[in-house]
Short mmCIF file of C-alpha atoms in Angstrom, two decimals:
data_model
loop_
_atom_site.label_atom_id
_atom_site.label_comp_id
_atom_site.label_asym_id
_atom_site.label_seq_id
_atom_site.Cartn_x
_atom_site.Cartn_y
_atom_site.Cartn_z
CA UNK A 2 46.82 56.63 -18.75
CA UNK A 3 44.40 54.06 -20.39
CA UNK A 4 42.26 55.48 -22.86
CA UNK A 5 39.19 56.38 -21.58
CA UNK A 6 36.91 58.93 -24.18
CA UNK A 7 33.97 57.71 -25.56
CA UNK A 8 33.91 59.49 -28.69
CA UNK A 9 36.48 62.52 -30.20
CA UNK A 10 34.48 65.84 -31.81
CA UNK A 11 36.63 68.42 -33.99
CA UNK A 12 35.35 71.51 -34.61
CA UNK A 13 34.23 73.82 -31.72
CA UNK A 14 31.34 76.24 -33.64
CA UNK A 15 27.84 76.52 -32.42
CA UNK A 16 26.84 73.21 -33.32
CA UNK A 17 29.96 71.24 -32.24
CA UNK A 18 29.90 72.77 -28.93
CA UNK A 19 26.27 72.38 -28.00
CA UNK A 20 26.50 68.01 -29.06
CA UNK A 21 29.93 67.84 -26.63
CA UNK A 22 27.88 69.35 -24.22
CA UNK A 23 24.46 67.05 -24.55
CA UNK A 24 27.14 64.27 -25.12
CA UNK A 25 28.24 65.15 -21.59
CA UNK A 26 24.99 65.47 -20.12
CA UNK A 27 24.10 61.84 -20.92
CA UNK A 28 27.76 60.94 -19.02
CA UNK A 29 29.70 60.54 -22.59
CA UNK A 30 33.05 61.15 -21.65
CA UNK A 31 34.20 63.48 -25.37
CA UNK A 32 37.83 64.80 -26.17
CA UNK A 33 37.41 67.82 -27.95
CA UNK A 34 39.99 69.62 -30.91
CA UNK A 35 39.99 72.53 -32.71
CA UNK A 36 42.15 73.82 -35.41
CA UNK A 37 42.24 77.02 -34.00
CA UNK A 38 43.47 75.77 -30.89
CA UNK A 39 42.23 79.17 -28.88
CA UNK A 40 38.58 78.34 -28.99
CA UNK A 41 39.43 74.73 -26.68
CA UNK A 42 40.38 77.33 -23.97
CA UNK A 43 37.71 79.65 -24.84
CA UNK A 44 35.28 76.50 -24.33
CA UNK A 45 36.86 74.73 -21.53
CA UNK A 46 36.61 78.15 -19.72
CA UNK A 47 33.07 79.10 -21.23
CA UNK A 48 30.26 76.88 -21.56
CA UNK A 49 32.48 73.64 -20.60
CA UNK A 50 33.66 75.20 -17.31
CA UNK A 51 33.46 72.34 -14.54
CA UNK A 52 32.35 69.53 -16.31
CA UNK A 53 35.42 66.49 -15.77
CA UNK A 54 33.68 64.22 -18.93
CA UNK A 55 35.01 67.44 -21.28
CA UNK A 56 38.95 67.24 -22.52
CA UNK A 57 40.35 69.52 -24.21
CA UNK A 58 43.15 68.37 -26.78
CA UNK A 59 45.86 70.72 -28.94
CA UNK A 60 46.59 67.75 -31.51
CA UNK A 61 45.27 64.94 -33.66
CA UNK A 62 47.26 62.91 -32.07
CA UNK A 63 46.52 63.66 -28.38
CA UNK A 64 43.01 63.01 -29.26
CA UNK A 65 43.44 59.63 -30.83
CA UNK A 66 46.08 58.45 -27.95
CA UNK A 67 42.84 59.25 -25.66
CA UNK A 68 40.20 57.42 -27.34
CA UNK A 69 38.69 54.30 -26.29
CA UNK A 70 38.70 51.43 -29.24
CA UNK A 71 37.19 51.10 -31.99
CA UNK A 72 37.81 54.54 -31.76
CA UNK A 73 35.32 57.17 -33.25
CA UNK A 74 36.09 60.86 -34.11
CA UNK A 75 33.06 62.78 -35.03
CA UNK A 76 33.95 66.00 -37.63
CA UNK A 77 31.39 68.82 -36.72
CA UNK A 78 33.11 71.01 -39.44
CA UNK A 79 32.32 73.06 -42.79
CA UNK A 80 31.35 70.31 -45.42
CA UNK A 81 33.62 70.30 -48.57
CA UNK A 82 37.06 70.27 -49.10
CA UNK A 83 37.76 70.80 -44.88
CA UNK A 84 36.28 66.97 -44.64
CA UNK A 85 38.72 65.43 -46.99
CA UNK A 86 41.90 67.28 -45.36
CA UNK A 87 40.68 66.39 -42.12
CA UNK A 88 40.04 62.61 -43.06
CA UNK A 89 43.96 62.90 -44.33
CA UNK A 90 45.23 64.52 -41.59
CA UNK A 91 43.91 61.88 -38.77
CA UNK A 92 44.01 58.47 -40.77
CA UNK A 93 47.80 58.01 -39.80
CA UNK A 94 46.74 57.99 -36.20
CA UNK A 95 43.71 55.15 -36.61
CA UNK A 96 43.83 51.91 -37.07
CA UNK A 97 41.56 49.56 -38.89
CA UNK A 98 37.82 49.53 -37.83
CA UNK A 99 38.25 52.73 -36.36
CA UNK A 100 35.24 54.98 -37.34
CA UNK A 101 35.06 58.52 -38.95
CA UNK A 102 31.70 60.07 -38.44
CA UNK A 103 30.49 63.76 -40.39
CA UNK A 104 28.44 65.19 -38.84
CA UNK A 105 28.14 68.33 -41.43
CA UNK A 106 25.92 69.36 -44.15
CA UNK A 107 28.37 67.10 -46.71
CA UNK A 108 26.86 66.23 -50.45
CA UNK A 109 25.41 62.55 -50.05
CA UNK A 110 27.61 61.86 -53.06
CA UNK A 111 30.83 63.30 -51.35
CA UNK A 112 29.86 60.78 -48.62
CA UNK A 113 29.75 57.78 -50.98
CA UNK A 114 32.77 58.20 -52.37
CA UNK A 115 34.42 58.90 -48.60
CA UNK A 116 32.50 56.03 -47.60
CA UNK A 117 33.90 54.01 -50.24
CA UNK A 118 37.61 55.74 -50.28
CA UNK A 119 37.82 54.47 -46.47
CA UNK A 120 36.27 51.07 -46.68
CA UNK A 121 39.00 50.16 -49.27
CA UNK A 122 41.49 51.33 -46.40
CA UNK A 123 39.97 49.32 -43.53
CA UNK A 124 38.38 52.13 -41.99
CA UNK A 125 34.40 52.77 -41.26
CA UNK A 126 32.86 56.03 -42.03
CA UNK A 127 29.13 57.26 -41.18
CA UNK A 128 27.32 60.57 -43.00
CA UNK A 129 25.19 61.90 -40.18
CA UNK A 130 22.30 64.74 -41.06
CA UNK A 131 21.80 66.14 -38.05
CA UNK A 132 18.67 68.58 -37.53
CA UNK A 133 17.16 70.85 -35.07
CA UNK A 134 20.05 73.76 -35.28
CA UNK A 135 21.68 74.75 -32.60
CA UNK A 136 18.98 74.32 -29.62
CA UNK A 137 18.13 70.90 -31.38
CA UNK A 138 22.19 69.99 -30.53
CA UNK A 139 22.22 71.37 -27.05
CA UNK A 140 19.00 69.91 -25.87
CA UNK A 141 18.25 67.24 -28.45
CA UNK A 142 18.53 66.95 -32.27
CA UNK A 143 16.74 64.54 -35.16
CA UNK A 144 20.09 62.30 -36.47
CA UNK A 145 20.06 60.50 -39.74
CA UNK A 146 23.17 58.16 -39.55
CA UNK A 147 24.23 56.65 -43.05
CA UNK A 148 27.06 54.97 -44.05
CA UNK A 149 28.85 51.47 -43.67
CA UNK A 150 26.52 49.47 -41.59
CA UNK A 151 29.13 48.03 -39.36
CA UNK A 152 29.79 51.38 -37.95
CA UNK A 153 25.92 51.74 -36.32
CA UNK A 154 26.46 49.33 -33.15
CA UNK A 155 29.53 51.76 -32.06
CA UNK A 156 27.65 54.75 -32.22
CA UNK A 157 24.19 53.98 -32.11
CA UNK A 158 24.08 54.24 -27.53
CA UNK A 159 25.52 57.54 -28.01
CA UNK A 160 22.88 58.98 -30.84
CA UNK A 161 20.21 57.75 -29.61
CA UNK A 162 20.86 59.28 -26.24
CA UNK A 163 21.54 62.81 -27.07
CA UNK A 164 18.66 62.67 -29.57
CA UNK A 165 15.28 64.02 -29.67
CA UNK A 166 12.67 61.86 -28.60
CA UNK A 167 9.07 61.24 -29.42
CA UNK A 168 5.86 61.98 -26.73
CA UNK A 169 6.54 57.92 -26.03
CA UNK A 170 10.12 57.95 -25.64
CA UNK A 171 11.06 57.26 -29.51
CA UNK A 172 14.59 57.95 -30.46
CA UNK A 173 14.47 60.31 -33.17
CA UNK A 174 17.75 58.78 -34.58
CA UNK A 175 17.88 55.80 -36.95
CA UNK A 176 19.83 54.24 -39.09
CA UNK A 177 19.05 55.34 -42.43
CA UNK A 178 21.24 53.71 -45.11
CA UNK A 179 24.45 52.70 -46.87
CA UNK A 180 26.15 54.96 -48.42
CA UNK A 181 25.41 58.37 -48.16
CA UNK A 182 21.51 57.70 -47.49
CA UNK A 183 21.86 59.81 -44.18
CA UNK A 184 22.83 63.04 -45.60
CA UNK A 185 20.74 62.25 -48.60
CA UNK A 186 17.58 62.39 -46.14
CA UNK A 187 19.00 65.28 -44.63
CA UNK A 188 19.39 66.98 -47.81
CA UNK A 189 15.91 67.01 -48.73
CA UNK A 190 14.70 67.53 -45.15
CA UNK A 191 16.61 71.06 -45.91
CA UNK A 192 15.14 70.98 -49.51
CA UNK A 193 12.29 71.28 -47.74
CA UNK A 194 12.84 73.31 -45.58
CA UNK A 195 13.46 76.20 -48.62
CA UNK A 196 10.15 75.29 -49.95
CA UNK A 197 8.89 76.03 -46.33
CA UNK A 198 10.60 79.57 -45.92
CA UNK A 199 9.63 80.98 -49.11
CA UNK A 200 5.94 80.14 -49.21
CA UNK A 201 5.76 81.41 -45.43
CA UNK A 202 8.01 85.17 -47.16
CA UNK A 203 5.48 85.17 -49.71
CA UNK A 204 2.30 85.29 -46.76
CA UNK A 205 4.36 87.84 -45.37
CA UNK A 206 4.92 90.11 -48.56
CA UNK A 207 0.99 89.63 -49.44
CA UNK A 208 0.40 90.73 -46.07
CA UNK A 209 2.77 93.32 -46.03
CA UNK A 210 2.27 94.73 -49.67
CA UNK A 211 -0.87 93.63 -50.54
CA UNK A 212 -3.06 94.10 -46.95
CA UNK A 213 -0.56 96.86 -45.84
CA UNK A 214 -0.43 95.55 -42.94
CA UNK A 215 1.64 96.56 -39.89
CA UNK A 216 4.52 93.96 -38.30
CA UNK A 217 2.42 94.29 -35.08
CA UNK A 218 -0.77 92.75 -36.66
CA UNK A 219 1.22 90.60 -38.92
CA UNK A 220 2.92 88.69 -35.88
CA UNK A 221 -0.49 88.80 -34.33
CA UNK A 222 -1.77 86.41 -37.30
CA UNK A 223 1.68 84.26 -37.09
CA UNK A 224 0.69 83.54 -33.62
CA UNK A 225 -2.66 82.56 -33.76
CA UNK A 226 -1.56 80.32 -36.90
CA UNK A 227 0.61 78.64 -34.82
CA UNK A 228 -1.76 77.39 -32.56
CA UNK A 229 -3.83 75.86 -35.33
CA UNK A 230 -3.01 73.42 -38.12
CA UNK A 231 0.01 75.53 -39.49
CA UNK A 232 1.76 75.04 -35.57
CA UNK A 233 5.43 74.69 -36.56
CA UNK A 234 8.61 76.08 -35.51
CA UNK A 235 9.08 77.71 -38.27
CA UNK A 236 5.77 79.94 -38.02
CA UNK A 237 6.81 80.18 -34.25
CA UNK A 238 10.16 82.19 -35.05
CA UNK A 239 8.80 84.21 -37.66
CA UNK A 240 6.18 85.54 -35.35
CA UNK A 241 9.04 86.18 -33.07
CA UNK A 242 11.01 87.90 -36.14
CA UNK A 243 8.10 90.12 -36.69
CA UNK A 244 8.06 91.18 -33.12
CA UNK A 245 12.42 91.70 -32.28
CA UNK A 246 13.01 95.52 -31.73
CA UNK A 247 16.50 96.81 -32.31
CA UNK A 248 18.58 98.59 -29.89
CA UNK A 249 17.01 101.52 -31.29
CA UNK A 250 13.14 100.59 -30.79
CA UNK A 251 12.60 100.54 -34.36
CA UNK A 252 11.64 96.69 -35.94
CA UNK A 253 14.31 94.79 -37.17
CA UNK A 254 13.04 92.79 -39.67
CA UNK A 255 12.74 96.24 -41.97
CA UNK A 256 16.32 96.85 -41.63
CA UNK A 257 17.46 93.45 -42.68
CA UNK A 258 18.88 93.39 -46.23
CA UNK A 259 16.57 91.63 -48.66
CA UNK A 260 18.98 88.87 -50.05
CA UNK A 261 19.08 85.72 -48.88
CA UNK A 262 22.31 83.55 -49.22
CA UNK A 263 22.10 79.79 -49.83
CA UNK A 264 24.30 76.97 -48.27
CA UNK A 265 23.71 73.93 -51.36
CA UNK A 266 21.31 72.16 -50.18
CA UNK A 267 17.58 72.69 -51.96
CA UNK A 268 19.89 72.79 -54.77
CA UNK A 269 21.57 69.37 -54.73
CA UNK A 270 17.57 67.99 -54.22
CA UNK A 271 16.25 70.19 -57.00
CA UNK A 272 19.26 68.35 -59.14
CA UNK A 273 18.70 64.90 -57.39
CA UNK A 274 14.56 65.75 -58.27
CA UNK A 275 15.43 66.54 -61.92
CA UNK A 276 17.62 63.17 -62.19
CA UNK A 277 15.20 60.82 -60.92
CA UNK A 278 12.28 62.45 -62.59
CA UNK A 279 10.28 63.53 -59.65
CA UNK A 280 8.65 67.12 -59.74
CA UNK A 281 9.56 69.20 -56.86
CA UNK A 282 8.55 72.85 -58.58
CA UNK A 283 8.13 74.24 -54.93
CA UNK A 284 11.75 73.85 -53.82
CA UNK A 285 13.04 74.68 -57.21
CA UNK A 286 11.27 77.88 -57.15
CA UNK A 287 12.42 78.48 -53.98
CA UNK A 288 15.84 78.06 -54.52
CA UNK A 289 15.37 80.40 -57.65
CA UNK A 290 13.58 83.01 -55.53
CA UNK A 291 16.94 82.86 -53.65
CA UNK A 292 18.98 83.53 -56.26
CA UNK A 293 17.10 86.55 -57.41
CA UNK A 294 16.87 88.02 -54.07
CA UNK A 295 20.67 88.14 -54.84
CA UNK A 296 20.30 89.74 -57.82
CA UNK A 297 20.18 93.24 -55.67
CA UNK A 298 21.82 95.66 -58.35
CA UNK A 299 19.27 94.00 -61.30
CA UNK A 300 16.19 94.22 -59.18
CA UNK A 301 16.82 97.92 -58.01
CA UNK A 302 17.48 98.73 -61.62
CA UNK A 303 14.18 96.87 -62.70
CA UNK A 304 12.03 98.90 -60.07
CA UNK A 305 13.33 102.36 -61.58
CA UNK A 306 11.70 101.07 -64.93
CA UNK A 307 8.77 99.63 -64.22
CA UNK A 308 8.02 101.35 -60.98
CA UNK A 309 7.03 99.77 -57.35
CA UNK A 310 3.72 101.35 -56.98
CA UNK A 311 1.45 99.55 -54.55
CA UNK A 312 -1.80 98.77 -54.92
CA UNK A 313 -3.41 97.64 -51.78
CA UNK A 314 -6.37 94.97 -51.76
CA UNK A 315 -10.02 96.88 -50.68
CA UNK A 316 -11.85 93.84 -50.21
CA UNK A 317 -12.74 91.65 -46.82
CA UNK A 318 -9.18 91.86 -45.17
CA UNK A 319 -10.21 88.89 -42.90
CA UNK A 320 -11.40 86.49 -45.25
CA UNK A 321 -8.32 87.30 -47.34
CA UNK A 322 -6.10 86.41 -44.51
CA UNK A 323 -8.17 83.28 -43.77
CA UNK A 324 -7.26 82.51 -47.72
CA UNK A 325 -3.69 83.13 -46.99
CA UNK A 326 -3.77 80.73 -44.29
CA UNK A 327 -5.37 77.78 -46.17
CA UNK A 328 -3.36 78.49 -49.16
CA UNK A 329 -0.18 78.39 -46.99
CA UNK A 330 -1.26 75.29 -45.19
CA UNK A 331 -2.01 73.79 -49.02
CA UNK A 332 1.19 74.41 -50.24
#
């Protein structure tokens, strides 16, 4: 059989499985691996039942023997040392020109030096940041494609299809950059992103602990901000956060553990910030905040010697919440 896939995607988690399957509703015809070769049956059978542009492979090879050339392979993996063995592991199958795309949340300067470390070997490699989480993949994501230029003309019909687009149509997918400049954009778009989450926690906690406020009026004032100048997704879900009930009727958001974990990312552009002399004290702070929320053991320990008494605020509640909201929209 001539090949006939338009593009090859390893790794079958949320966000691999949701781009296959906007890939194959624009009529992209993807070959699909996974190392653990159970989840292609478990998605062929699930969520890819029925649709003939979706093939399931059970090796490297089988994939590349399938693709249509130059042929492009598009890792949708954990970023780190899983990219590198995976880069190993298909090169003997590719030839020249053929294109490597990572799609993960990779270090922009692990993508230079893959860039490079192919280039040398004839090959073409693209660091994609791909945003919008797992509904952005499934229905249509922001894509910042970076790498070696040559590589954007074989993958730039298929991006720019599956992508989000503007009110007039706009692909929200460019290319960005040599190099790693795509998941160096992405990287601060997460960056970001931490400085986002923590200031919107702290209007929560002064809320919370300083208004005494119940989750029920609290995701009342979440909702109405989000239908003024602070409308964003991420007010959206956290008045949806304050409002999830348990199996149990009880809120959830009081039974989730207060530490939150940390993937890299408003780290590496804290770093980047500090190196190129640019203040970014918000996401530095946040990413600090992080790491003492994980400091559990040391902050229960610090309570039992200084105390958590609260002392809530007796002045005009409203017009402290209206100075929450313009100091949130400020920062």
């Amino acid at each position: 059989m001539e090949p006939y896939a338009d593009i090859g995607v390893i790794g079958l988690a949320v966000m691999g499985q949701n781009l296959i399957l906007n890939m194959s509703d624009h009529d992209f015809n993807v070959v699909v691996y996974n190392r653990t070769v159970s989840k292609i049956d478990e998605f062929l059978k699930g969520p890819a039942n029925g649709r003939k542009n979706i093939t399931g492979v059970y090796s490297l090879e089988e994939m590349i023997m399938k693709l249509k050339t130059p042929r492009k392979v598009m890792l949708m993996i954990k970023a780190g040392n899983p990219v590198d063995e995976f880069i190993e592991a298909l090169l003997p199958f590719l030839d020249p020109g053929d294109l490597i795309i990572d799609g993960g949340n990779s270090f922009f300067e692990d993508t230079i030096r893959r860039s490079k470390y192919l280039k040398e070997r004839g090959y073409l490699f693209v660091g994609t940041g791909i945003s919008g989480g797992e509904d952005g993949a499934r229905h249509g994501p922001s894509m910042m494609p970076g790498g070696d230029p040559e590589a954007w003309p074989l993958i730039k019909e298929i991006f720019q299809s599956i992508c989000a687009k503007t009110p007039d149509g706009f692909p929200c997918c460019q290319w960005i950059d040599t190099d790693g400049a795509g998941h160096y954009v992405k990287m601060v778009h997460n960056g970001i992103e931490y400085g986002d989450m923590q200031i919107i926690s702290e209007a929560y906690q002064l809320m919370r602990d300083g208004l005494d406020m119940t989750n029920d009026e609290m995701r009342s004032v979440f909702t109405e901000w989000n239908r003024g100048e602070l409308k964003s997704y991420l007010i959206e879900i956290t008045a949806g956060i304050l409002a999830f009930k348990d199996s149990d009727g009880s809120f959830l958001i009081d039974k989730i553990f207060d530490a939150a974990g940390q993937k890299g990312t408003g780290r590496w552009t804290g770093e980047s910030a500090m190196e190129l002399g640019v203040p970014v004290t918000l996401i530095t702070e946040a990413v600090s905040a992080r790491s003492l929320s994980a400091m559990k053991e040391e902050r229960l320990e610090t309570a039992e010697i200084f105390g958590s008494k609260r002392s809530y605020f007796k002045g005009d509640k409203t017009r402290f919440i209206q100075n929450i909201e313009k100091s949130l929209l400020a920062s």
